[in-house]
PDB file of C-alpha atoms in Angstrom:
ATOM      1  CA  UNK A 279       9.127 -11.981 -66.165  1.00 83.00           C
ATOM      2  CA  UNK A 280      12.524 -12.772 -64.237  1.00 91.00           C
ATOM      3  CA  UNK A 281      13.249 -10.664 -61.603  1.00 96.00           C
ATOM      4  CA  UNK A 282      16.427  -8.093 -62.581  1.00 97.00           C
ATOM      5  CA  UNK A 283      19.148  -9.001 -59.939  1.00 97.00           C
ATOM      6  CA  UNK A 284      22.853  -7.400 -59.889  1.00 98.00           C
ATOM      7  CA  UNK A 285      25.585  -9.809 -58.454  1.00 97.00           C
ATOM      8  CA  UNK A 286      28.953  -7.972 -57.439  1.00 97.00           C
ATOM      9  CA  UNK A 287      31.886 -10.491 -56.736  1.00 96.00           C
ATOM     10  CA  UNK A 288      35.606 -10.841 -56.243  1.00 94.00           C
ATOM     11  CA  UNK A 289      39.056 -11.095 -54.380  1.00 93.00           C
ATOM     12  CA  UNK A 290      38.345  -9.975 -50.378  1.00 93.00           C
ATOM     13  CA  UNK A 291      39.750  -6.030 -50.235  1.00 93.00           C
ATOM     14  CA  UNK A 292      39.132  -5.440 -54.486  1.00 94.00           C
ATOM     15  CA  UNK A 293      35.920  -3.045 -52.988  1.00 93.00           C
ATOM     16  CA  UNK A 294      33.322  -4.710 -53.408  1.00 95.00           C
ATOM     17  CA  UNK A 295      31.891  -2.718 -51.268  1.00 95.00           C
ATOM     18  CA  UNK A 296      31.613   0.429 -52.321  1.00 95.00           C
ATOM     19  CA  UNK A 297      30.518   0.132 -55.568  1.00 97.00           C
ATOM     20  CA  UNK A 298      28.429  -1.938 -54.331  1.00 97.00           C
ATOM     21  CA  UNK A 299      26.207   1.005 -52.967  1.00 97.00           C
ATOM     22  CA  UNK A 300      27.054   2.790 -55.949  1.00 97.00           C
ATOM     23  CA  UNK A 301      24.685   0.483 -57.830  1.00 98.00           C
ATOM     24  CA  UNK A 302      22.375   0.645 -55.224  1.00 98.00           C
ATOM     25  CA  UNK A 303      21.837   4.525 -55.605  1.00 97.00           C
ATOM     26  CA  UNK A 304      22.328   4.784 -59.367  1.00 97.00           C
ATOM     27  CA  UNK A 305      20.084   1.957 -60.360  1.00 97.00           C
ATOM     28  CA  UNK A 306      17.280   2.261 -56.805  1.00 97.00           C
ATOM     29  CA  UNK A 307      18.978  -0.985 -55.318  1.00 98.00           C
ATOM     30  CA  UNK A 308      18.795  -2.213 -51.927  1.00 98.00           C
ATOM     31  CA  UNK A 309      22.020  -4.423 -51.030  1.00 98.00           C
ATOM     32  CA  UNK A 310      22.389  -8.438 -49.968  1.00 98.00           C
ATOM     33  CA  UNK A 311      25.349  -9.404 -48.218  1.00 97.00           C
ATOM     34  CA  UNK A 312      27.379 -12.414 -50.147  1.00 95.00           C
ATOM     35  CA  UNK A 313      29.528 -12.668 -47.080  1.00 94.00           C
ATOM     36  CA  UNK A 314      28.940 -15.895 -45.205  1.00 93.00           C
ATOM     37  CA  UNK A 315      30.139 -14.499 -42.348  1.00 95.00           C
ATOM     38  CA  UNK A 316      28.610 -11.974 -41.928  1.00 96.00           C
ATOM     39  CA  UNK A 317      25.676 -13.510 -40.708  1.00 97.00           C
ATOM     40  CA  UNK A 318      27.283 -13.498 -37.658  1.00 97.00           C
ATOM     41  CA  UNK A 319      26.415 -11.231 -34.629  1.00 97.00           C
ATOM     42  CA  UNK A 320      29.363  -9.989 -32.748  1.00 97.00           C
ATOM     43  CA  UNK A 321      31.867 -10.966 -35.964  1.00 98.00           C
ATOM     44  CA  UNK A 322      32.322  -7.528 -36.900  1.00 98.00           C
ATOM     45  CA  UNK A 323      35.729  -5.822 -37.595  1.00 98.00           C
ATOM     46  CA  UNK A 324      37.218  -9.208 -39.194  1.00 97.00           C
ATOM     47  CA  UNK A 325      34.677  -9.825 -41.114  1.00 96.00           C
ATOM     48  CA  UNK A 326      35.191  -6.525 -42.554  1.00 95.00           C
ATOM     49  CA  UNK A 327      31.506  -5.097 -41.903  1.00 96.00           C
ATOM     50  CA  UNK A 328      29.651  -2.324 -43.050  1.00 96.00           C
ATOM     51  CA  UNK A 329      29.576   0.079 -40.981  1.00 95.00           C
ATOM     52  CA  UNK A 330      26.127   2.738 -40.954  1.00 95.00           C
ATOM     53  CA  UNK A 331      27.922   5.627 -42.392  1.00 95.00           C
ATOM     54  CA  UNK A 332      29.224   3.321 -44.884  1.00 95.00           C
ATOM     55  CA  UNK A 333      25.857   2.052 -46.021  1.00 97.00           C
ATOM     56  CA  UNK A 334      24.235   5.447 -46.925  1.00 97.00           C
ATOM     57  CA  UNK A 335      21.236   5.517 -46.369  1.00 97.00           C
ATOM     58  CA  UNK A 336      21.015   1.895 -48.560  1.00 98.00           C
ATOM     59  CA  UNK A 337      19.338  -0.543 -46.737  1.00 98.00           C
ATOM     60  CA  UNK A 338      21.066  -3.599 -46.134  1.00 98.00           C
ATOM     61  CA  UNK A 339      20.137  -7.076 -45.836  1.00 98.00           C
ATOM     62  CA  UNK A 340      22.498 -10.804 -44.891  1.00 97.00           C
ATOM     63  CA  UNK A 341      24.211  -9.359 -41.749  1.00 98.00           C
ATOM     64  CA  UNK A 342      23.575  -9.819 -38.202  1.00 97.00           C
ATOM     65  CA  UNK A 343      21.254 -13.226 -38.318  1.00 97.00           C
ATOM     66  CA  UNK A 344      22.536 -15.485 -36.335  1.00 97.00           C
ATOM     67  CA  UNK A 345      24.015 -16.122 -33.503  1.00 97.00           C
ATOM     68  CA  UNK A 346      28.268 -16.689 -33.441  1.00 97.00           C
ATOM     69  CA  UNK A 347      27.278 -21.817 -31.937  1.00 95.00           C
ATOM     70  CA  UNK A 348      24.767 -21.982 -35.030  1.00 94.00           C
ATOM     71  CA  UNK A 349      25.486 -22.989 -37.683  1.00 88.00           C
ATOM     72  CA  UNK A 350      24.645 -21.645 -41.489  1.00 91.00           C
ATOM     73  CA  UNK A 351      25.163 -24.166 -44.697  1.00 86.00           C
ATOM     74  CA  UNK A 352      25.266 -23.023 -48.152  1.00 86.00           C
ATOM     75  CA  UNK A 353      20.638 -24.322 -48.400  1.00 87.00           C
ATOM     76  CA  UNK A 354      20.014 -22.116 -45.428  1.00 92.00           C
ATOM     77  CA  UNK A 355      22.334 -18.367 -47.596  1.00 93.00           C
ATOM     78  CA  UNK A 356      19.808 -19.412 -50.381  1.00 93.00           C
ATOM     79  CA  UNK A 357      17.071 -19.626 -48.565  1.00 93.00           C
ATOM     80  CA  UNK A 358      17.562 -16.260 -46.901  1.00 96.00           C
ATOM     81  CA  UNK A 359      19.492 -14.519 -50.481  1.00 96.00           C
ATOM     82  CA  UNK A 360      15.793 -16.107 -52.838  1.00 95.00           C
ATOM     83  CA  UNK A 361      14.007 -14.775 -50.135  1.00 97.00           C
ATOM     84  CA  UNK A 362      14.927 -11.226 -50.146  1.00 98.00           C
ATOM     85  CA  UNK A 363      15.526 -11.201 -53.750  1.00 98.00           C
ATOM     86  CA  UNK A 364      11.882 -11.850 -53.892  1.00 97.00           C
ATOM     87  CA  UNK A 365      10.922  -9.312 -50.818  1.00 98.00           C
ATOM     88  CA  UNK A 366      13.255  -5.752 -52.928  1.00 98.00           C
ATOM     89  CA  UNK A 367      11.379  -6.950 -55.919  1.00 97.00           C
ATOM     90  CA  UNK A 368       8.718  -6.968 -54.780  1.00 97.00           C
ATOM     91  CA  UNK A 369       8.653  -3.248 -53.418  1.00 97.00           C
ATOM     92  CA  UNK A 370      10.405  -2.409 -57.526  1.00 96.00           C
ATOM     93  CA  UNK A 371      13.954  -2.082 -56.087  1.00 97.00           C
ATOM     94  CA  UNK A 372      16.913  -3.787 -57.529  1.00 97.00           C
ATOM     95  CA  UNK A 373      18.364  -6.608 -55.547  1.00 98.00           C
ATOM     96  CA  UNK A 374      22.537  -6.427 -55.179  1.00 98.00           C
ATOM     97  CA  UNK A 375      24.178  -8.457 -54.133  1.00 97.00           C
ATOM     98  CA  UNK A 376      27.717  -8.321 -52.924  1.00 96.00           C
ATOM     99  CA  UNK A 377      30.230 -10.800 -51.900  1.00 87.00           C
ATOM    100  CA  UNK A 378      32.447 -12.977 -52.168  1.00 79.00           C
ATOM    101  CA  UNK A 379      31.809 -16.915 -50.535  1.00 86.00           C
ATOM    102  CA  UNK A 380      31.642 -18.414 -54.853  1.00 87.00           C
ATOM    103  CA  UNK A 381      29.614 -21.376 -53.040  1.00 83.00           C
ATOM    104  CA  UNK A 382      26.413 -19.506 -51.487  1.00 89.00           C
ATOM    105  CA  UNK A 383      26.252 -16.998 -54.180  1.00 92.00           C
ATOM    106  CA  UNK A 384      26.356 -19.157 -57.389  1.00 89.00           C
ATOM    107  CA  UNK A 385      24.079 -22.005 -54.840  1.00 87.00           C
ATOM    108  CA  UNK A 386      21.848 -19.580 -54.195  1.00 91.00           C
ATOM    109  CA  UNK A 387      21.869 -16.907 -58.066  1.00 93.00           C
ATOM    110  CA  UNK A 388      21.421 -20.645 -59.687  1.00 88.00           C
ATOM    111  CA  UNK A 389      18.435 -22.201 -57.269  1.00 81.00           C
ATOM    112  CA  UNK A 390      20.636 -25.544 -56.780  1.00 80.00           C
ATOM    113  CA  UNK A 391      18.168 -28.392 -55.355  1.00 73.00           C
ATOM    114  CA  UNK A 392      19.759 -28.848 -52.300  1.00 65.00           C
ATOM    115  CA  UNK A 393      16.788 -31.136 -51.081  1.00 52.00           C
ATOM    116  CA  UNK A 394      16.287 -32.791 -54.074  1.00 54.00           C
ATOM    117  CA  UNK A 395      17.886 -36.384 -52.117  1.00 54.00           C
ATOM    118  CA  UNK A 396      15.971 -36.934 -49.355  1.00 60.00           C
ATOM    119  CA  UNK A 397      17.641 -38.238 -46.102  1.00 66.00           C
ATOM    120  CA  UNK A 398      17.678 -41.846 -45.291  1.00 76.00           C
ATOM    121  CA  UNK A 399      16.822 -42.024 -41.406  1.00 80.00           C
ATOM    122  CA  UNK A 400      18.626 -45.560 -41.334  1.00 84.00           C
ATOM    123  CA  UNK A 401      21.086 -44.380 -42.043  1.00 85.00           C
ATOM    124  CA  UNK A 402      21.823 -41.158 -40.370  1.00 85.00           C
ATOM    125  CA  UNK A 403      20.811 -42.906 -37.228  1.00 88.00           C
ATOM    126  CA  UNK A 404      24.042 -44.560 -38.406  1.00 91.00           C
ATOM    127  CA  UNK A 405      25.898 -42.511 -38.676  1.00 91.00           C
ATOM    128  CA  UNK A 406      24.726 -40.486 -34.926  1.00 90.00           C
ATOM    129  CA  UNK A 407      25.472 -43.498 -33.357  1.00 91.00           C
ATOM    130  CA  UNK A 408      29.231 -43.830 -34.625  1.00 91.00           C
ATOM    131  CA  UNK A 409      29.443 -40.170 -33.710  1.00 90.00           C
ATOM    132  CA  UNK A 410      28.011 -40.398 -30.701  1.00 90.00           C
ATOM    133  CA  UNK A 411      30.770 -44.023 -29.765  1.00 91.00           C
ATOM    134  CA  UNK A 412      33.927 -42.577 -31.648  1.00 91.00           C
ATOM    135  CA  UNK A 413      34.050 -39.171 -32.260  1.00 91.00           C
ATOM    136  CA  UNK A 414      33.465 -36.630 -34.845  1.00 91.00           C
ATOM    137  CA  UNK A 415      38.086 -37.445 -36.209  1.00 92.00           C
ATOM    138  CA  UNK A 416      36.584 -41.464 -37.756  1.00 92.00           C
ATOM    139  CA  UNK A 417      34.239 -39.980 -40.017  1.00 93.00           C
ATOM    140  CA  UNK A 418      35.620 -36.568 -40.732  1.00 92.00           C
ATOM    141  CA  UNK A 419      38.784 -39.211 -42.060  1.00 93.00           C
ATOM    142  CA  UNK A 420      35.851 -40.960 -44.172  1.00 93.00           C
ATOM    143  CA  UNK A 421      34.928 -38.473 -45.750  1.00 92.00           C
ATOM    144  CA  UNK A 422      38.561 -37.212 -46.678  1.00 92.00           C
ATOM    145  CA  UNK A 423      39.221 -40.620 -48.302  1.00 92.00           C
ATOM    146  CA  UNK A 424      35.849 -39.780 -50.451  1.00 91.00           C
ATOM    147  CA  UNK A 425      35.330 -36.770 -51.207  1.00 90.00           C
ATOM    148  CA  UNK A 426      38.476 -34.358 -49.679  1.00 90.00           C
ATOM    149  CA  UNK A 427      37.273 -31.115 -52.104  1.00 87.00           C
ATOM    150  CA  UNK A 428      34.738 -31.377 -49.723  1.00 86.00           C
ATOM    151  CA  UNK A 429      36.384 -32.648 -46.253  1.00 89.00           C
ATOM    152  CA  UNK A 430      38.842 -28.818 -47.218  1.00 87.00           C
ATOM    153  CA  UNK A 431      35.177 -26.668 -46.750  1.00 82.00           C
ATOM    154  CA  UNK A 432      33.868 -28.557 -43.387  1.00 87.00           C
ATOM    155  CA  UNK A 433      35.745 -27.876 -40.502  1.00 84.00           C
ATOM    156  CA  UNK A 434      35.550 -31.075 -38.514  1.00 86.00           C
ATOM    157  CA  UNK A 435      33.312 -29.376 -35.612  1.00 84.00           C
ATOM    158  CA  UNK A 436      30.286 -29.586 -37.404  1.00 85.00           C
ATOM    159  CA  UNK A 437      29.264 -32.433 -37.165  1.00 87.00           C
ATOM    160  CA  UNK A 438      25.822 -31.864 -39.045  1.00 83.00           C
ATOM    161  CA  UNK A 439      27.639 -30.982 -42.299  1.00 85.00           C
ATOM    162  CA  UNK A 440      30.283 -33.656 -41.522  1.00 90.00           C
ATOM    163  CA  UNK A 441      27.026 -36.653 -41.343  1.00 90.00           C
ATOM    164  CA  UNK A 442      25.544 -34.805 -44.115  1.00 85.00           C
ATOM    165  CA  UNK A 443      27.946 -35.021 -47.146  1.00 87.00           C
ATOM    166  CA  UNK A 444      28.697 -38.723 -45.711  1.00 90.00           C
ATOM    167  CA  UNK A 445      25.031 -39.528 -45.916  1.00 86.00           C
ATOM    168  CA  UNK A 446      24.577 -38.780 -49.711  1.00 83.00           C
ATOM    169  CA  UNK A 447      27.328 -41.248 -50.566  1.00 84.00           C
ATOM    170  CA  UNK A 448      26.557 -43.271 -49.059  1.00 84.00           C
ATOM    171  CA  UNK A 449      22.955 -42.716 -50.184  1.00 81.00           C
ATOM    172  CA  UNK A 450      23.326 -42.334 -53.950  1.00 76.00           C
ATOM    173  CA  UNK A 451      26.672 -43.556 -55.178  1.00 79.00           C
ATOM    174  CA  UNK A 452      27.952 -39.874 -55.092  1.00 79.00           C
ATOM    175  CA  UNK A 453      30.280 -37.844 -53.126  1.00 81.00           C
ATOM    176  CA  UNK A 454      28.369 -34.388 -52.416  1.00 78.00           C
ATOM    177  CA  UNK A 455      30.495 -32.752 -54.988  1.00 75.00           C
ATOM    178  CA  UNK A 456      30.179 -34.553 -57.719  1.00 77.00           C
ATOM    179  CA  UNK A 457      26.677 -34.050 -56.872  1.00 70.00           C
ATOM    180  CA  UNK A 458      26.948 -30.432 -57.236  1.00 66.00           C
ATOM    181  CA  UNK A 459      28.709 -30.819 -60.489  1.00 67.00           C
ATOM    182  CA  UNK A 460      25.550 -32.094 -61.726  1.00 65.00           C
ATOM    183  CA  UNK A 461      23.411 -29.492 -60.716  1.00 61.00           C
ATOM    184  CA  UNK A 462      22.082 -26.911 -64.055  1.00 55.00           C
ATOM    185  CA  UNK A 463      23.111 -24.264 -64.184  1.00 66.00           C
ATOM    186  CA  UNK A 464      20.565 -22.272 -65.281  1.00 80.00           C
ATOM    187  CA  UNK A 465      19.779 -18.730 -63.187  1.00 90.00           C
ATOM    188  CA  UNK A 466      16.377 -18.424 -62.677  1.00 93.00           C
ATOM    189  CA  UNK A 467      16.664 -14.293 -62.476  1.00 96.00           C
ATOM    190  CA  UNK A 468      17.461 -11.336 -65.371  1.00 95.00           C
ATOM    191  CA  UNK A 469      21.212 -11.796 -63.857  1.00 95.00           C
ATOM    192  CA  UNK A 470      24.170  -9.028 -64.032  1.00 96.00           C
ATOM    193  CA  UNK A 471      27.378 -10.091 -62.467  1.00 96.00           C
ATOM    194  CA  UNK A 472      30.074  -7.910 -62.098  1.00 97.00           C
ATOM    195  CA  UNK A 473      33.712  -9.416 -61.416  1.00 95.00           C
ATOM    196  CA  UNK A 474      36.707  -6.778 -59.899  1.00 95.00           C
ATOM    197  CA  UNK A 475      39.932  -7.354 -59.705  1.00 94.00           C
ATOM    198  CA  UNK A 476      43.256  -6.076 -59.896  1.00 95.00           C
ATOM    199  CA  UNK A 477      46.723  -6.898 -60.148  1.00 95.00           C
ATOM    200  CA  UNK A 478      48.017  -9.094 -57.072  1.00 94.00           C
ATOM    201  CA  UNK A 479      50.456  -6.556 -56.438  1.00 96.00           C
ATOM    202  CA  UNK A 480      48.031  -3.895 -54.900  1.00 96.00           C
ATOM    203  CA  UNK A 481      45.307  -6.138 -54.709  1.00 96.00           C
ATOM    204  CA  UNK A 482      47.302  -7.101 -51.973  1.00 96.00           C
ATOM    205  CA  UNK A 483      48.967  -4.432 -50.714  1.00 97.00           C
ATOM    206  CA  UNK A 484      44.951  -3.197 -49.364  1.00 96.00           C
ATOM    207  CA  UNK A 485      45.055  -7.127 -47.470  1.00 97.00           C
ATOM    208  CA  UNK A 486      47.682  -6.486 -45.222  1.00 97.00           C
ATOM    209  CA  UNK A 487      46.771  -2.385 -45.010  1.00 97.00           C
ATOM    210  CA  UNK A 488      42.644  -3.930 -44.886  1.00 97.00           C
ATOM    211  CA  UNK A 489      44.227  -6.340 -41.754  1.00 97.00           C
ATOM    212  CA  UNK A 490      46.364  -3.300 -39.791  1.00 98.00           C
ATOM    213  CA  UNK A 491      43.320  -1.290 -39.832  1.00 97.00           C
ATOM    214  CA  UNK A 492      41.103  -4.118 -38.695  1.00 98.00           C
ATOM    215  CA  UNK A 493      44.287  -4.128 -35.202  1.00 98.00           C
ATOM    216  CA  UNK A 494      43.831  -0.986 -35.031  1.00 98.00           C
ATOM    217  CA  UNK A 495      40.037  -1.593 -34.559  1.00 97.00           C
ATOM    218  CA  UNK A 496      39.607  -3.837 -31.153  1.00 98.00           C
ATOM    219  CA  UNK A 497      40.462  -6.907 -34.649  1.00 98.00           C
ATOM    220  CA  UNK A 498      41.543  -9.159 -30.837  1.00 98.00           C
ATOM    221  CA  UNK A 499      39.341  -7.294 -28.199  1.00 98.00           C
ATOM    222  CA  UNK A 500      36.027  -8.205 -31.050  1.00 98.00           C
ATOM    223  CA  UNK A 501      37.536 -12.141 -30.629  1.00 98.00           C
ATOM    224  CA  UNK A 502      38.566 -12.604 -27.022  1.00 98.00           C
ATOM    225  CA  UNK A 503      35.151 -11.409 -26.469  1.00 98.00           C
ATOM    226  CA  UNK A 504      34.247 -13.930 -28.508  1.00 98.00           C
ATOM    227  CA  UNK A 505      36.087 -16.308 -26.737  1.00 97.00           C
ATOM    228  CA  UNK A 506      35.337 -15.668 -23.407  1.00 97.00           C
ATOM    229  CA  UNK A 507      31.516 -15.674 -24.401  1.00 97.00           C
ATOM    230  CA  UNK A 508      32.187 -19.970 -25.142  1.00 97.00           C
ATOM    231  CA  UNK A 509      32.798 -19.403 -28.962  1.00 97.00           C
ATOM    232  CA  UNK A 510      36.157 -21.114 -29.380  1.00 95.00           C
ATOM    233  CA  UNK A 511      34.925 -24.278 -31.522  1.00 92.00           C
ATOM    234  CA  UNK A 512      31.620 -22.916 -33.533  1.00 94.00           C
ATOM    235  CA  UNK A 513      32.327 -22.749 -37.399  1.00 89.00           C
ATOM    236  CA  UNK A 514      31.833 -19.197 -36.995  1.00 94.00           C
ATOM    237  CA  UNK A 515      35.609 -19.023 -35.476  1.00 95.00           C
ATOM    238  CA  UNK A 516      37.048 -20.639 -37.782  1.00 91.00           C
ATOM    239  CA  UNK A 517      36.596 -17.444 -40.328  1.00 94.00           C
ATOM    240  CA  UNK A 518      39.645 -16.371 -41.332  1.00 95.00           C
ATOM    241  CA  UNK A 519      40.300 -12.393 -39.387  1.00 96.00           C
ATOM    242  CA  UNK A 520      39.236 -15.210 -35.642  1.00 97.00           C
ATOM    243  CA  UNK A 521      41.504 -18.394 -35.980  1.00 95.00           C
ATOM    244  CA  UNK A 522      44.286 -17.359 -35.840  1.00 97.00           C
ATOM    245  CA  UNK A 523      43.748 -14.593 -32.680  1.00 97.00           C
ATOM    246  CA  UNK A 524      43.025 -16.939 -30.461  1.00 97.00           C
ATOM    247  CA  UNK A 525      46.495 -18.890 -29.974  1.00 97.00           C
ATOM    248  CA  UNK A 526      47.790 -15.521 -29.423  1.00 97.00           C
ATOM    249  CA  UNK A 527      44.746 -15.139 -26.713  1.00 97.00           C
ATOM    250  CA  UNK A 528      45.442 -18.328 -25.474  1.00 97.00           C
ATOM    251  CA  UNK A 529      49.150 -17.517 -25.086  1.00 96.00           C
ATOM    252  CA  UNK A 530      50.561 -19.972 -27.359  1.00 97.00           C
ATOM    253  CA  UNK A 531      51.274 -17.504 -30.126  1.00 96.00           C
ATOM    254  CA  UNK A 532      53.440 -14.171 -30.646  1.00 97.00           C
ATOM    255  CA  UNK A 533      50.595 -11.684 -31.113  1.00 97.00           C
ATOM    256  CA  UNK A 534      52.956 -10.642 -34.766  1.00 97.00           C
ATOM    257  CA  UNK A 535      52.712 -14.441 -35.849  1.00 97.00           C
ATOM    258  CA  UNK A 536      49.233 -14.246 -35.603  1.00 97.00           C
ATOM    259  CA  UNK A 537      48.912 -11.361 -37.640  1.00 98.00           C
ATOM    260  CA  UNK A 538      51.458 -12.539 -40.473  1.00 97.00           C
ATOM    261  CA  UNK A 539      49.581 -15.462 -40.458  1.00 97.00           C
ATOM    262  CA  UNK A 540      45.569 -13.209 -40.895  1.00 97.00           C
ATOM    263  CA  UNK A 541      47.700 -11.293 -43.621  1.00 97.00           C
ATOM    264  CA  UNK A 542      49.350 -14.887 -45.959  1.00 97.00           C
ATOM    265  CA  UNK A 543      45.789 -17.128 -44.866  1.00 95.00           C
ATOM    266  CA  UNK A 544      43.595 -13.565 -46.111  1.00 96.00           C
ATOM    267  CA  UNK A 545      45.925 -14.036 -49.571  1.00 96.00           C
ATOM    268  CA  UNK A 546      45.895 -16.586 -50.282  1.00 93.00           C
ATOM    269  CA  UNK A 547      41.618 -17.304 -50.081  1.00 92.00           C
ATOM    270  CA  UNK A 548      41.915 -14.024 -52.454  1.00 93.00           C
ATOM    271  CA  UNK A 549      43.677 -16.706 -54.987  1.00 90.00           C
ATOM    272  CA  UNK A 550      41.574 -18.303 -53.519  1.00 88.00           C
ATOM    273  CA  UNK A 551      38.188 -16.576 -54.890  1.00 89.00           C
ATOM    274  CA  UNK A 552      39.712 -15.150 -58.025  1.00 86.00           C
ATOM    275  CA  UNK A 553      40.004 -18.204 -59.154  1.00 86.00           C
ATOM    276  CA  UNK A 554      36.095 -19.966 -58.117  1.00 84.00           C
ATOM    277  CA  UNK A 555      35.020 -16.780 -59.863  1.00 88.00           C
ATOM    278  CA  UNK A 556      36.518 -17.765 -62.579  1.00 84.00           C
ATOM    279  CA  UNK A 557      35.844 -20.859 -63.458  1.00 79.00           C
ATOM    280  CA  UNK A 558      32.246 -21.493 -62.362  1.00 77.00           C
ATOM    281  CA  UNK A 559      30.479 -18.505 -63.593  1.00 82.00           C
ATOM    282  CA  UNK A 560      29.793 -16.087 -66.709  1.00 86.00           C
ATOM    283  CA  UNK A 561      31.334 -12.135 -65.139  1.00 93.00           C
ATOM    284  CA  UNK A 562      31.941  -9.754 -66.912  1.00 95.00           C
ATOM    285  CA  UNK A 563      35.692  -8.737 -65.523  1.00 95.00           C
ATOM    286  CA  UNK A 564      36.821  -5.206 -64.296  1.00 96.00           C
ATOM    287  CA  UNK A 565      39.891  -4.436 -64.158  1.00 95.00           C
ATOM    288  CA  UNK A 566      41.040  -1.776 -61.673  1.00 94.00           C
ATOM    289  CA  UNK A 567      43.059  -0.847 -59.963  1.00 93.00           C
ATOM    290  CA  UNK A 568      43.588   2.085 -56.657  1.00 89.00           C
ATOM    291  CA  UNK A 569      43.892   5.441 -58.802  1.00 92.00           C
ATOM    292  CA  UNK A 570      41.239   4.839 -61.096  1.00 92.00           C
ATOM    293  CA  UNK A 571      38.585   3.367 -59.153  1.00 93.00           C
ATOM    294  CA  UNK A 572      36.049   5.811 -59.146  1.00 93.00           C
ATOM    295  CA  UNK A 573      36.464   6.001 -62.885  1.00 95.00           C
ATOM    296  CA  UNK A 574      36.679   2.087 -63.933  1.00 95.00           C
ATOM    297  CA  UNK A 575      33.424   2.451 -61.470  1.00 96.00           C
ATOM    298  CA  UNK A 576      31.768   5.141 -63.508  1.00 96.00           C
ATOM    299  CA  UNK A 577      32.479   2.238 -66.122  1.00 96.00           C
ATOM    300  CA  UNK A 578      30.353  -0.140 -64.481  1.00 97.00           C
ATOM    301  CA  UNK A 579      27.710   2.386 -63.714  1.00 97.00           C
ATOM    302  CA  UNK A 580      27.456   2.904 -67.419  1.00 96.00           C
ATOM    303  CA  UNK A 581      28.258  -0.855 -69.246  1.00 96.00           C
ATOM    304  CA  UNK A 582      24.974  -1.456 -66.679  1.00 96.00           C
ATOM    305  CA  UNK A 583      22.429   0.826 -67.525  1.00 95.00           C
ATOM    306  CA  UNK A 584      23.131  -0.443 -70.708  1.00 95.00           C
ATOM    307  CA  UNK A 585      22.862  -4.021 -69.828  1.00 93.00           C
ATOM    308  CA  UNK A 586      19.664  -3.149 -68.160  1.00 91.00           C
ATOM    309  CA  UNK A 587      17.876  -1.266 -70.613  1.00 86.00           C
ATOM    310  CA  UNK A 588      18.740  -4.037 -73.617  1.00 81.00           C
ATOM    311  CA  UNK A 589      16.894  -6.610 -71.244  1.00 74.00           C
TER     312      UNK A 589
END
């Protein structure tokens, strides 16, 4: 029998964390974070990482498993999530995935075959030699020309991912984006995906207030500490919440400008998340408001009970 997995998706600040706790409590579940930045130790406030108190005794996974200078790809995410699903299911618990990293969650739940295309050592060595001689910019510009969608997802400092995307194109004739689109979207799990959405005005207000709370709780000090530890150019520090604060820490930008950019980028990210989930997966959507959140959560729990009973 397929393992049952419940996933909670939707834009940032919409209330996925609280809902995942309620679902785990109701259905004997344990939670796997679906946020690709919460894997990093020390990136706590800016990633809205769940606190011990907020967990309410529910075990959580995929949090604090990497140092800020370590790479973490969609393939890595898939491996860890699928391992935790097996582990949680083996104890007759229900894995509950909560997060907003769309491609990563889809890759894990629909079993993308990242290893299907074997590496070609000759191509790899040539690209690495180009990197050594000319730097990453010519390679990154080539990626922008051949696969602009993939280039937009990869920071130039992430040399490994830039080279891998170019490898796939040179070896297969397909861009990495085209290669991913060819994946067969059939999940190996008994999968139930709940989407939580909110009207734009309410969601943007929640995002702005969340960021004000992050700042109050020490976001700038957290980014400053990571900067002082030498992590400025690591891929993890390109996450929203961190990249906006560094110019302020370096005295290149005012505090007010940094926070306004953070709020703007967070709102834009929420819009991209929502669009991505709407177009990519089969999701049961629930629209909530701050006033009806508890009522809607109860509806979701009741609907889930009916679905699970009939599967």
